[in-house]
Amino acid sequence: MLYFNPWKTIAIILVSLASLLFAAPNLFTKEQLANLPGWMQMRMGLGLDLQGGAYYLLELDTEDLRKNWIDALADDVRQNMRDEKVLFTSPTVVGNEVRVTIKRDDQIEKAYEKLKKFSQSNFDVFSGTPDVEVTREGKTIKLMPTEAALNNRITNAMGTAVEIFRNRIDPSGTREILIQRQGENRILLQVPGVSNDEAKAIWEDKINKPAVLTFQLVDQSMSVQEAREGSPPPGSALYKGAANSDEEGQFYLLQKRVIVSGADLVDAQQSFKQNSTEPVVTFRFNMSGSQRFAKVTRDNVGKPFAIVLDGEVISAPVIREPILGGTGEISGRYTVQSANDLAILLRSGALPAKPKLVARQTVGASMGADAIASGKTATLWAFLLVALFMVIGYGLFGAFSIVALAVNIAIIVATMSLLGGTLTLPGIAGIALTMGVAVDANVLIYERMREELRSGKSNILALEAGFSRAYATIIDSHLTGLLGGVILMWLGSGPIRGFAITLSIGIIASLFTAITLTRLIIATWLRYVRPNVIPL
Amino acid sequence: MAFSFPKPFELVPSDTKFPFVSFYKVCISLSGFAAVVTVILLATIGLNFGIDFRGGVALTVKSNSGPANIAKLRTQVNALGFGESQIQQLGSPDTVLVRVSPEDSQGGSVPLQGEELRNQVQQKIAAAIGDGYTVVDGQFIGSTVSKELLHSAILALTLTCFGMFVYIWFRFEWQFAIGAIVALVHDVLLTVGLFAAFQLDFDLSIVAALLTILGYSINDTVVIYDRIRENLRKYKKMALADLLNLSINETLSRTVMTVLSTMLALIALLIFGGPVIMGLVFAILFGVVIGTYSSVFIAAPFLIMIGVKRDWSGNQQVGGKTKATASV
């Protein structure tokens, strides 16, 4: 055990030096860091509790998603039948099913054939499983989305939501925000370095806004008064004007059918009304959107239409002429800031479902700075105390183990830096705790050596025996300890996870430093000093 | 550079012969008693759950001038109708943690939505306590999330114990595994009991501490078991009680040194680490002491109670006690 061939020696030294090297960037400030070469720039991320910021845990309402898709399916069916000039009763939604009854017997076959096209798989080109199950029962055709398709939708929606949040909160990609999907329908959002008020604003303006933009025609077949007293005609509904807009307080009767929506937008920008300083939001549609918009405006010159954001009317202009270019502007009581915010919302797209806040935490930045300071002090003291203890208890060999300990810490820091891990206050506690635990392996080895020396073995054999006999025990005890750490990593989130990660890395690293590195140091010392007595 | 290291100071003499095992009846009864007390405590006053497990709103509030008036704050916040608030000092006297769990106190009458709840509560509290205080940071945990956290915590603890049980069984014998599990459960129970008895804040970081304690305690136990196994092979004729004593005494200096070094690191954390991790560190500190005690006075002597085979050369399943002389 005490013989190291040169290659092994070099490898061990290299690993130790490398860890010191990669841990080092964490000691520099950001400015100094900028002067270093690229590969030296990896640092550990700082958790929220250390740098301050906001943390949100959101739940996307997948029930909403389900309902939206089925409603959209019903709309599509209605449109489809209308286009085919099939007479039908309005499609109803029963549970997960869309049901439509065909009035004329001779049209049933035709309708069925047409509607069967909906079963085409939208997502999975390669699998044979259908998106929607289309069945026929007498004069009623039923369409029901499959579980697989719904789950697919949800996964996609989650992915989209993550992207949308990223675009809204960090469009330039400069802030170190963390957005992660958690579980089936949750999203974790972390925005560092914002104050309590900023965090509130982010939630209200950027997260809690589905930003569903739709253009709908005003239904003039009935007056708003009549619709409010009675009930709106089929296919239409009452909409409220949005607060803080020109339409505030007004009610509109709009067709439910969406002419074009935010999904068809190619761009949205904050701009100014021609020849004025009034801020507006200009937008541009894509090809199909422009065509549809052109058709509808051409057919409805002189009639009003409404721009609806998140279910509220923000603008209701009259179509003066057909809009063929696919561009337009939204005006209202906008400031430059609010127009810009709306433009960002529109550009990032509509959230697939409404987000619900299930947990939130904000940490003030000053508390973060305090935390870092106490963490550093505690770790430093822990190191000093343990070092002192080991030297008193084991003399020279104790000093060897402290060198190994320093490398151990470096390995933890280096690993976290390279993997982009996040350091939290409990994480710092984990590093400090590792110090006490890491020397345990050395204690085991040294105690064993003492026993062997006492039993009369020769120096070399005693040292060898110390290592080999202790080896199995160390593996056993460290592995069981690691089990606890790994399970905690899975259970914990945020700060607690940080603790588990540093502790676990520390345990694994200590297998290397306490055993291998210490062995190397002792072996080298033996060779060059050739002592007669082992100072243990 | 003539620098020679001082001769190491052996904290624990190498030939201790402390009769650990003779205490096992006393220790088992003591620990059994403590465990029963813990269960009673849990059933009656229960644990002081933080909002991690209870759900609710927690605000860190700093007084703008001088120390915070906790009693006054309590009256003001309680008057808001969110149920009993919990207010305690956090570190320095001007910083205070205000916690309310409205869902509990509402008795399920109006389950408010997440953001409404947070906004309402935070705004109302901020308004009630007035200009003299600034809200420095805030935390909101919805009750679904907190329930899930509680379940995961229990699951994690159970899984860990089970995993360790399996590992010990695999590496040693089933009797060892049972001894280890008894010690582990004992450690967790007593630590939880401590928190219940003094109504200390029990949140997710304490669960982290418990898992760490499990890791540490099993570490300790394995080292002693290892030595026992070695001695069982070496001294086939020795009485079991004597052999166990010998094993514990032999590993004693390692046990003491490791406990001390770990405690030094923890004490540094306790003194300098600040209020946020204090609960965590304190729990681990207590657990380290308990864990060591359980490895020495419970896990090892337990093998006497349950009997362990003496013949390790073959694959015979010979259980039961040896014809032991009760020479202790």
Short mmCIF file of N, CA and C in Angstrom, two decimals, chain A residues 57 59 186 196 200 203-204 208 355-364 366-367 374-375 377-378 381-382 385-386 389 391-396 399 425-426 428-429 432-433 435-437 439-440 443-444 447-448 450-451 454 469 472-473 475-481 483-484 487-488 490-493 496 499 503 535-536, chain B residues 5-11 14 60 90 113-115 118-119 122-123 135-142 144-145 148-149 152-153 155-156 159-160 163-164 167-168 171-172 204-205 207-208 211-212 215 218-219 222-223 226-227 229-230 250 253-254 256-258 260-262 264-266 268-269 272-274 276-277 280 284:
data_model
loop_
_atom_site.label_atom_id
_atom_site.label_comp_id
_atom_site.label_asym_id
_atom_site.label_seq_id
_atom_site.Cartn_x
_atom_site.Cartn_y
_atom_site.Cartn_z
N LEU A 57 -42.43 29.23 -6.62
CA LEU A 57 -42.79 27.90 -7.08
C LEU A 57 -44.20 28.02 -7.65
N GLU A 59 -47.50 26.58 -10.03
CA GLU A 59 -48.20 25.40 -10.52
C GLU A 59 -49.00 25.84 -11.72
N ARG A 186 -45.20 21.73 -12.16
CA ARG A 186 -44.68 22.85 -11.38
C ARG A 186 -43.46 23.46 -12.03
N ASN A 196 -37.63 43.17 -2.49
CA ASN A 196 -38.98 42.69 -2.20
C ASN A 196 -40.01 43.30 -3.14
N LYS A 200 -42.32 41.55 -6.14
CA LYS A 200 -43.78 41.64 -6.24
C LYS A 200 -44.16 42.04 -7.66
N TRP A 203 -43.89 39.30 -10.18
CA TRP A 203 -45.01 38.36 -10.11
C TRP A 203 -46.23 38.94 -10.81
N GLU A 204 -46.56 40.19 -10.47
CA GLU A 204 -47.80 40.72 -11.02
C GLU A 204 -47.73 40.99 -12.50
N ASN A 208 -47.94 36.45 -13.49
CA ASN A 208 -49.35 36.17 -13.33
C ASN A 208 -50.18 36.66 -14.51
N PRO A 355 -50.90 30.41 -14.21
CA PRO A 355 -50.00 29.95 -13.16
C PRO A 355 -50.55 30.23 -11.77
N LYS A 356 -50.31 29.32 -10.86
CA LYS A 356 -50.75 29.51 -9.48
C LYS A 356 -49.52 29.52 -8.59
N LEU A 357 -49.46 30.44 -7.65
CA LEU A 357 -48.29 30.52 -6.80
C LEU A 357 -48.46 29.59 -5.61
N VAL A 358 -47.58 28.62 -5.48
CA VAL A 358 -47.70 27.73 -4.32
C VAL A 358 -46.64 27.97 -3.26
N ALA A 359 -45.57 28.63 -3.63
CA ALA A 359 -44.58 28.98 -2.61
C ALA A 359 -43.76 30.14 -3.11
N ARG A 360 -43.34 30.99 -2.20
CA ARG A 360 -42.54 32.14 -2.62
C ARG A 360 -41.61 32.52 -1.50
N GLN A 361 -40.44 32.93 -1.86
CA GLN A 361 -39.53 33.42 -0.83
C GLN A 361 -38.69 34.55 -1.38
N THR A 362 -38.59 35.60 -0.61
CA THR A 362 -37.66 36.65 -1.00
C THR A 362 -36.64 36.83 0.11
N VAL A 363 -35.43 37.05 -0.27
CA VAL A 363 -34.38 37.28 0.70
C VAL A 363 -33.74 38.62 0.40
N GLY A 364 -33.69 39.47 1.39
CA GLY A 364 -33.05 40.77 1.19
C GLY A 364 -31.56 40.59 0.96
N SER A 366 -29.08 42.32 1.93
CA SER A 366 -28.18 42.54 3.07
C SER A 366 -28.12 41.30 3.93
N MET A 367 -29.27 40.61 4.05
CA MET A 367 -29.24 39.37 4.82
C MET A 367 -28.31 38.38 4.14
N SER A 374 -20.92 35.32 7.86
CA SER A 374 -20.88 34.35 8.96
C SER A 374 -20.43 32.99 8.47
N GLY A 375 -20.83 32.65 7.26
CA GLY A 375 -20.42 31.36 6.72
C GLY A 375 -18.91 31.27 6.62
N THR A 377 -16.61 33.02 8.24
CA THR A 377 -15.98 32.99 9.57
C THR A 377 -16.08 31.61 10.18
N ALA A 378 -17.29 31.04 10.12
CA ALA A 378 -17.51 29.74 10.73
C ALA A 378 -16.61 28.69 10.10
N TRP A 381 -12.93 29.15 11.22
CA TRP A 381 -12.72 28.70 12.58
C TRP A 381 -12.77 27.19 12.67
N ALA A 382 -13.73 26.59 11.96
CA ALA A 382 -13.83 25.13 11.99
C ALA A 382 -12.52 24.51 11.51
N LEU A 385 -9.73 25.03 14.19
CA LEU A 385 -9.91 24.18 15.36
C LEU A 385 -9.58 22.73 15.04
N VAL A 386 -10.10 22.26 13.93
CA VAL A 386 -9.84 20.86 13.57
C VAL A 386 -8.35 20.65 13.32
N PHE A 389 -6.50 20.50 16.55
CA PHE A 389 -6.84 19.26 17.21
C PHE A 389 -6.04 18.09 16.64
N VAL A 391 -3.25 18.16 15.01
CA VAL A 391 -1.81 18.25 15.26
C VAL A 391 -1.50 17.85 16.69
N ILE A 392 -2.36 18.29 17.62
CA ILE A 392 -2.15 17.90 19.02
C ILE A 392 -2.29 16.39 19.16
N GLY A 393 -3.29 15.85 18.49
CA GLY A 393 -3.57 14.44 18.68
C GLY A 393 -2.63 13.52 17.95
N TYR A 394 -2.19 13.94 16.76
CA TYR A 394 -1.40 13.01 15.95
C TYR A 394 -0.09 13.58 15.45
N GLY A 395 0.28 14.73 15.95
CA GLY A 395 1.59 15.28 15.60
C GLY A 395 1.79 15.49 14.11
N LEU A 396 2.91 15.04 13.63
CA LEU A 396 3.27 15.25 12.23
C LEU A 396 2.23 14.64 11.30
N ALA A 399 -0.61 16.76 10.86
CA ALA A 399 -0.38 17.83 9.88
C ALA A 399 -0.61 17.32 8.47
N LEU A 425 -26.27 28.74 2.39
CA LEU A 425 -25.73 28.82 3.74
C LEU A 425 -25.64 27.44 4.38
N PRO A 426 -26.67 26.62 4.31
CA PRO A 426 -26.50 25.25 4.76
C PRO A 426 -25.41 24.52 3.99
N ILE A 428 -22.59 25.85 3.09
CA ILE A 428 -21.37 26.20 3.80
C ILE A 428 -21.27 25.38 5.08
N ALA A 429 -22.41 25.20 5.74
CA ALA A 429 -22.41 24.34 6.93
C ALA A 429 -21.96 22.95 6.57
N ALA A 432 -18.25 22.88 6.34
CA ALA A 432 -17.62 22.90 7.66
C ALA A 432 -17.76 21.55 8.34
N LEU A 433 -18.94 20.93 8.20
CA LEU A 433 -19.16 19.64 8.83
C LEU A 433 -18.26 18.59 8.21
N MET A 435 -15.37 18.83 7.32
CA MET A 435 -14.04 18.87 7.93
C MET A 435 -13.96 17.92 9.10
N GLY A 436 -14.96 18.00 9.99
CA GLY A 436 -14.93 17.12 11.14
C GLY A 436 -15.03 15.67 10.72
N VAL A 437 -15.84 15.41 9.69
CA VAL A 437 -16.08 14.03 9.28
C VAL A 437 -14.92 13.48 8.46
N VAL A 439 -11.76 14.03 8.63
CA VAL A 439 -10.59 13.58 9.38
C VAL A 439 -10.85 12.23 10.03
N ASP A 440 -12.10 11.82 10.07
CA ASP A 440 -12.42 10.54 10.68
C ASP A 440 -11.65 9.41 10.00
N VAL A 443 -8.28 9.48 11.26
CA VAL A 443 -8.24 9.01 12.64
C VAL A 443 -8.24 7.50 12.67
N LEU A 444 -9.12 6.91 11.86
CA LEU A 444 -9.19 5.45 11.80
C LEU A 444 -7.84 4.84 11.45
N GLU A 447 -5.14 5.48 14.29
CA GLU A 447 -5.36 4.66 15.47
C GLU A 447 -4.92 3.23 15.20
N ARG A 448 -5.26 2.77 14.02
CA ARG A 448 -4.87 1.43 13.62
C ARG A 448 -3.35 1.28 13.62
N ARG A 450 -1.23 2.96 15.34
CA ARG A 450 -0.76 2.93 16.72
C ARG A 450 -0.88 1.54 17.31
N GLU A 451 -2.02 0.93 17.06
CA GLU A 451 -2.23 -0.43 17.57
C GLU A 451 -1.19 -1.39 17.03
N ARG A 454 2.16 -0.79 18.56
CA ARG A 454 2.20 -1.29 19.93
C ARG A 454 2.34 -2.80 19.97
N ARG A 469 -5.92 -2.37 6.99
CA ARG A 469 -6.99 -2.82 7.87
C ARG A 469 -8.10 -1.79 7.97
N ALA A 472 -11.34 -1.16 4.74
CA ALA A 472 -12.70 -1.68 4.64
C ALA A 472 -13.67 -0.92 5.53
N THR A 473 -13.20 -0.63 6.74
CA THR A 473 -14.07 0.10 7.66
C THR A 473 -14.44 1.47 7.11
N ILE A 475 -14.58 2.44 3.99
CA ILE A 475 -15.53 2.32 2.89
C ILE A 475 -16.93 2.09 3.43
N ASP A 476 -17.05 1.13 4.33
CA ASP A 476 -18.35 0.83 4.92
C ASP A 476 -19.00 2.06 5.53
N SER A 477 -18.25 2.72 6.40
CA SER A 477 -18.87 3.83 7.12
C SER A 477 -19.17 5.00 6.19
N HIS A 478 -18.31 5.28 5.26
CA HIS A 478 -18.55 6.42 4.36
C HIS A 478 -19.72 6.13 3.44
N LEU A 479 -19.83 4.89 2.96
CA LEU A 479 -20.92 4.59 2.05
C LEU A 479 -22.27 4.75 2.73
N THR A 480 -22.37 4.26 3.97
CA THR A 480 -23.64 4.42 4.66
C THR A 480 -23.93 5.89 4.92
N GLY A 481 -22.89 6.64 5.24
CA GLY A 481 -23.09 8.07 5.43
C GLY A 481 -23.56 8.73 4.14
N LEU A 483 -25.32 7.42 1.86
CA LEU A 483 -26.71 7.08 1.58
C LEU A 483 -27.63 8.17 2.11
N GLY A 484 -27.35 8.59 3.36
CA GLY A 484 -28.16 9.66 3.94
C GLY A 484 -28.06 10.93 3.11
N ILE A 487 -30.10 10.64 -0.25
CA ILE A 487 -31.55 10.72 -0.05
C ILE A 487 -31.94 12.16 0.27
N LEU A 488 -31.10 12.84 1.03
CA LEU A 488 -31.41 14.23 1.35
C LEU A 488 -31.36 15.09 0.10
N TRP A 490 -32.27 14.24 -2.81
CA TRP A 490 -33.51 14.01 -3.54
C TRP A 490 -34.67 14.72 -2.87
N LEU A 491 -34.67 14.67 -1.51
CA LEU A 491 -35.78 15.25 -0.78
C LEU A 491 -35.74 16.76 -0.77
N GLY A 492 -34.56 17.30 -0.53
CA GLY A 492 -34.48 18.73 -0.26
C GLY A 492 -34.56 19.56 -1.53
N SER A 493 -34.79 20.81 -1.34
CA SER A 493 -34.74 21.73 -2.46
C SER A 493 -34.08 22.99 -1.97
N ILE A 496 -31.45 23.39 1.50
CA ILE A 496 -31.17 22.08 2.10
C ILE A 496 -30.44 21.20 1.11
N PHE A 499 -26.86 21.83 1.16
CA PHE A 499 -26.20 21.15 2.28
C PHE A 499 -25.89 19.71 1.90
N LEU A 503 -22.09 18.10 1.42
CA LEU A 503 -21.74 17.01 2.32
C LEU A 503 -21.39 15.75 1.53
N PRO A 535 6.49 8.95 14.72
CA PRO A 535 6.04 9.88 15.76
C PRO A 535 4.53 9.87 15.94
N LEU A 536 4.02 8.73 16.34
CA LEU A 536 2.57 8.66 16.44
C LEU A 536 2.16 8.42 17.90
N PHE B 5 7.68 18.59 15.01
CA PHE B 5 6.36 18.58 15.58
C PHE B 5 6.38 18.05 17.00
N PRO B 6 5.52 18.58 17.81
CA PRO B 6 5.45 18.09 19.18
C PRO B 6 4.97 16.65 19.18
N LYS B 7 5.32 15.94 20.22
CA LYS B 7 4.85 14.56 20.29
C LYS B 7 3.34 14.58 20.46
N PRO B 8 2.65 13.77 19.74
CA PRO B 8 1.19 13.79 19.87
C PRO B 8 0.74 13.40 21.27
N PHE B 9 -0.35 13.96 21.63
CA PHE B 9 -0.89 13.74 22.95
C PHE B 9 -2.01 12.73 22.86
N GLU B 10 -1.83 11.62 23.47
CA GLU B 10 -2.86 10.60 23.35
C GLU B 10 -3.99 10.87 24.32
N LEU B 11 -5.07 11.25 23.76
CA LEU B 11 -6.19 11.65 24.58
C LEU B 11 -6.76 10.47 25.35
N SER B 14 -4.33 3.68 25.64
CA SER B 14 -4.59 2.58 24.72
C SER B 14 -5.14 1.35 25.40
N THR B 60 -39.60 38.33 7.74
CA THR B 60 -38.52 38.84 8.58
C THR B 60 -38.65 40.34 8.62
N LEU B 90 -34.72 37.01 15.83
CA LEU B 90 -33.89 36.30 14.88
C LEU B 90 -32.51 36.93 14.92
N GLN B 113 -56.72 31.64 -2.06
CA GLN B 113 -55.76 31.28 -3.08
C GLN B 113 -54.38 31.73 -2.67
N GLY B 114 -53.41 31.12 -3.23
CA GLY B 114 -52.02 31.38 -2.88
C GLY B 114 -51.65 32.85 -2.85
N GLU B 115 -51.77 33.49 -4.01
CA GLU B 115 -51.26 34.86 -4.06
C GLU B 115 -52.12 35.82 -3.27
N ARG B 118 -51.00 35.50 0.35
CA ARG B 118 -49.72 36.11 0.64
C ARG B 118 -49.83 37.62 0.65
N ASN B 119 -50.45 38.14 -0.40
CA ASN B 119 -50.59 39.59 -0.49
C ASN B 119 -51.34 40.16 0.69
N GLN B 122 -49.37 39.69 3.98
CA GLN B 122 -48.17 40.53 4.04
C GLN B 122 -48.54 42.00 4.16
N GLN B 123 -49.50 42.42 3.32
CA GLN B 123 -49.88 43.82 3.37
C GLN B 123 -50.48 44.19 4.70
N VAL B 135 -40.12 45.37 6.20
CA VAL B 135 -40.14 43.94 5.90
C VAL B 135 -38.91 43.62 5.06
N VAL B 136 -38.03 42.82 5.63
CA VAL B 136 -36.77 42.56 4.95
C VAL B 136 -36.86 41.37 4.00
N ASP B 137 -37.55 40.35 4.46
CA ASP B 137 -37.76 39.27 3.50
C ASP B 137 -38.98 38.47 3.88
N GLY B 138 -39.51 37.76 2.95
CA GLY B 138 -40.77 37.10 3.20
C GLY B 138 -40.80 35.73 2.58
N GLN B 139 -41.58 34.87 3.17
CA GLN B 139 -41.68 33.51 2.65
C GLN B 139 -43.13 33.07 2.71
N PHE B 140 -43.55 32.43 1.65
CA PHE B 140 -44.91 31.94 1.64
C PHE B 140 -44.88 30.50 1.17
N ILE B 141 -45.51 29.63 1.92
CA ILE B 141 -45.58 28.24 1.49
C ILE B 141 -47.04 27.83 1.49
N GLY B 142 -47.54 27.41 0.36
CA GLY B 142 -48.92 26.98 0.28
C GLY B 142 -49.09 25.66 1.00
N THR B 144 -50.53 22.90 0.18
CA THR B 144 -50.28 21.66 -0.55
C THR B 144 -48.79 21.36 -0.54
N VAL B 145 -48.01 22.38 -0.80
CA VAL B 145 -46.56 22.17 -0.82
C VAL B 145 -46.07 21.72 0.54
N GLU B 148 -46.80 18.16 1.19
CA GLU B 148 -45.90 17.29 0.42
C GLU B 148 -44.54 17.22 1.08
N LEU B 149 -44.06 18.37 1.57
CA LEU B 149 -42.75 18.38 2.19
C LEU B 149 -42.74 17.47 3.40
N SER B 152 -42.61 13.92 2.21
CA SER B 152 -41.28 13.56 1.70
C SER B 152 -40.29 13.40 2.82
N ALA B 153 -40.43 14.25 3.84
CA ALA B 153 -39.48 14.18 4.95
C ALA B 153 -39.58 12.83 5.64
N LEU B 155 -40.82 10.13 4.44
CA LEU B 155 -40.38 9.10 3.50
C LEU B 155 -38.87 9.00 3.48
N ALA B 156 -38.22 10.17 3.43
CA ALA B 156 -36.75 10.18 3.36
C ALA B 156 -36.15 9.51 4.58
N LEU B 159 -36.80 5.72 4.36
CA LEU B 159 -35.97 5.11 3.33
C LEU B 159 -34.52 4.97 3.78
N THR B 160 -34.03 6.04 4.40
CA THR B 160 -32.63 6.02 4.83
C THR B 160 -32.41 4.91 5.85
N GLY B 163 -32.53 1.62 4.07
CA GLY B 163 -31.34 1.41 3.27
C GLY B 163 -30.15 0.99 4.11
N MET B 164 -30.01 1.65 5.23
CA MET B 164 -28.88 1.32 6.09
C MET B 164 -29.04 -0.06 6.69
N TYR B 167 -28.02 -2.51 4.14
CA TYR B 167 -26.57 -2.52 3.94
C TYR B 167 -25.87 -3.27 5.05
N ILE B 168 -26.28 -3.00 6.29
CA ILE B 168 -25.62 -3.68 7.42
C ILE B 168 -25.87 -5.18 7.37
N ARG B 171 -23.54 -6.56 4.83
CA ARG B 171 -22.13 -6.57 5.18
C ARG B 171 -21.82 -7.39 6.43
N PHE B 172 -22.78 -7.46 7.33
CA PHE B 172 -22.55 -8.21 8.56
C PHE B 172 -23.58 -9.33 8.65
N LEU B 204 -37.70 22.15 7.67
CA LEU B 204 -37.00 21.26 6.77
C LEU B 204 -35.53 21.10 7.12
N SER B 205 -34.91 22.15 7.66
CA SER B 205 -33.48 22.03 7.97
C SER B 205 -33.27 21.06 9.12
N VAL B 207 -35.01 18.35 9.51
CA VAL B 207 -35.03 17.03 8.87
C VAL B 207 -33.68 16.75 8.23
N ALA B 208 -33.09 17.78 7.64
CA ALA B 208 -31.74 17.61 7.08
C ALA B 208 -30.79 17.19 8.18
N LEU B 211 -31.23 13.52 9.02
CA LEU B 211 -30.59 12.63 8.06
C LEU B 211 -29.08 12.62 8.24
N THR B 212 -28.53 13.79 8.56
CA THR B 212 -27.09 13.85 8.81
C THR B 212 -26.74 13.03 10.04
N GLY B 215 -26.61 9.47 9.24
CA GLY B 215 -25.36 9.16 8.56
C GLY B 215 -24.21 9.06 9.53
N ILE B 218 -24.63 5.92 11.98
CA ILE B 218 -24.36 4.62 11.36
C ILE B 218 -22.86 4.47 11.11
N ASN B 219 -22.22 5.57 10.77
CA ASN B 219 -20.78 5.60 10.60
C ASN B 219 -20.09 5.04 11.83
N VAL B 222 -20.90 1.35 12.50
CA VAL B 222 -20.20 0.43 11.60
C VAL B 222 -18.76 0.22 12.05
N VAL B 223 -18.12 1.28 12.52
CA VAL B 223 -16.73 1.13 12.95
C VAL B 223 -16.63 0.14 14.10
N ASP B 226 -17.41 -3.38 12.92
CA ASP B 226 -16.27 -3.90 12.18
C ASP B 226 -15.27 -4.55 13.12
N ARG B 227 -15.00 -3.84 14.20
CA ARG B 227 -14.04 -4.36 15.17
C ARG B 227 -14.60 -5.61 15.85
N ARG B 229 -16.63 -7.75 14.56
CA ARG B 229 -16.53 -8.85 13.60
C ARG B 229 -15.12 -9.41 13.55
N GLU B 230 -14.17 -8.48 13.58
CA GLU B 230 -12.77 -8.92 13.54
C GLU B 230 -12.43 -9.75 14.77
N GLU B 250 -11.26 -0.99 22.31
CA GLU B 250 -10.22 -0.83 21.29
C GLU B 250 -10.54 0.34 20.37
N SER B 253 -10.53 5.19 21.36
CA SER B 253 -9.80 6.42 21.06
C SER B 253 -10.22 7.00 19.71
N ARG B 254 -10.51 6.12 18.77
CA ARG B 254 -10.97 6.65 17.49
C ARG B 254 -12.31 7.36 17.68
N VAL B 256 -13.59 8.75 20.33
CA VAL B 256 -13.46 10.03 21.02
C VAL B 256 -12.88 11.10 20.11
N MET B 257 -11.82 10.74 19.39
CA MET B 257 -11.17 11.73 18.52
C MET B 257 -12.13 12.24 17.45
N THR B 258 -12.84 11.32 16.84
CA THR B 258 -13.74 11.74 15.77
C THR B 258 -14.88 12.60 16.31
N LEU B 260 -14.85 14.43 18.92
CA LEU B 260 -14.33 15.75 19.28
C LEU B 260 -14.09 16.61 18.06
N SER B 261 -13.48 16.05 17.02
CA SER B 261 -13.19 16.89 15.86
C SER B 261 -14.49 17.36 15.20
N THR B 262 -15.47 16.47 15.13
CA THR B 262 -16.75 16.88 14.54
C THR B 262 -17.40 17.96 15.39
N LEU B 264 -15.95 20.08 17.33
CA LEU B 264 -15.25 21.36 17.19
C LEU B 264 -15.78 22.11 15.98
N ALA B 265 -15.90 21.40 14.85
CA ALA B 265 -16.41 22.06 13.65
C ALA B 265 -17.82 22.58 13.89
N LEU B 266 -18.65 21.78 14.56
CA LEU B 266 -20.03 22.20 14.80
C LEU B 266 -20.10 23.39 15.74
N ALA B 268 -17.88 25.70 16.07
CA ALA B 268 -17.51 26.88 15.28
C ALA B 268 -18.72 27.38 14.50
N LEU B 269 -19.48 26.44 13.91
CA LEU B 269 -20.66 26.82 13.15
C LEU B 269 -21.72 27.43 14.06
N PHE B 272 -20.41 31.04 15.07
CA PHE B 272 -20.21 32.04 14.02
C PHE B 272 -21.21 31.94 12.88
N GLY B 273 -21.99 30.89 12.86
CA GLY B 273 -22.78 30.65 11.66
C GLY B 273 -24.02 31.52 11.49
N GLY B 274 -24.39 32.27 12.54
CA GLY B 274 -25.55 33.11 12.34
C GLY B 274 -26.84 32.40 12.67
N VAL B 276 -29.59 31.81 11.01
CA VAL B 276 -30.36 31.03 10.05
C VAL B 276 -30.10 29.54 10.20
N ILE B 277 -28.83 29.16 10.37
CA ILE B 277 -28.54 27.73 10.45
C ILE B 277 -28.43 27.23 11.87
N LEU B 280 -30.36 24.02 12.64
CA LEU B 280 -29.71 22.89 11.96
C LEU B 280 -28.48 22.43 12.73
N ILE B 284 -27.77 18.88 14.86
CA ILE B 284 -26.70 17.94 14.51
C ILE B 284 -25.78 17.73 15.72
#
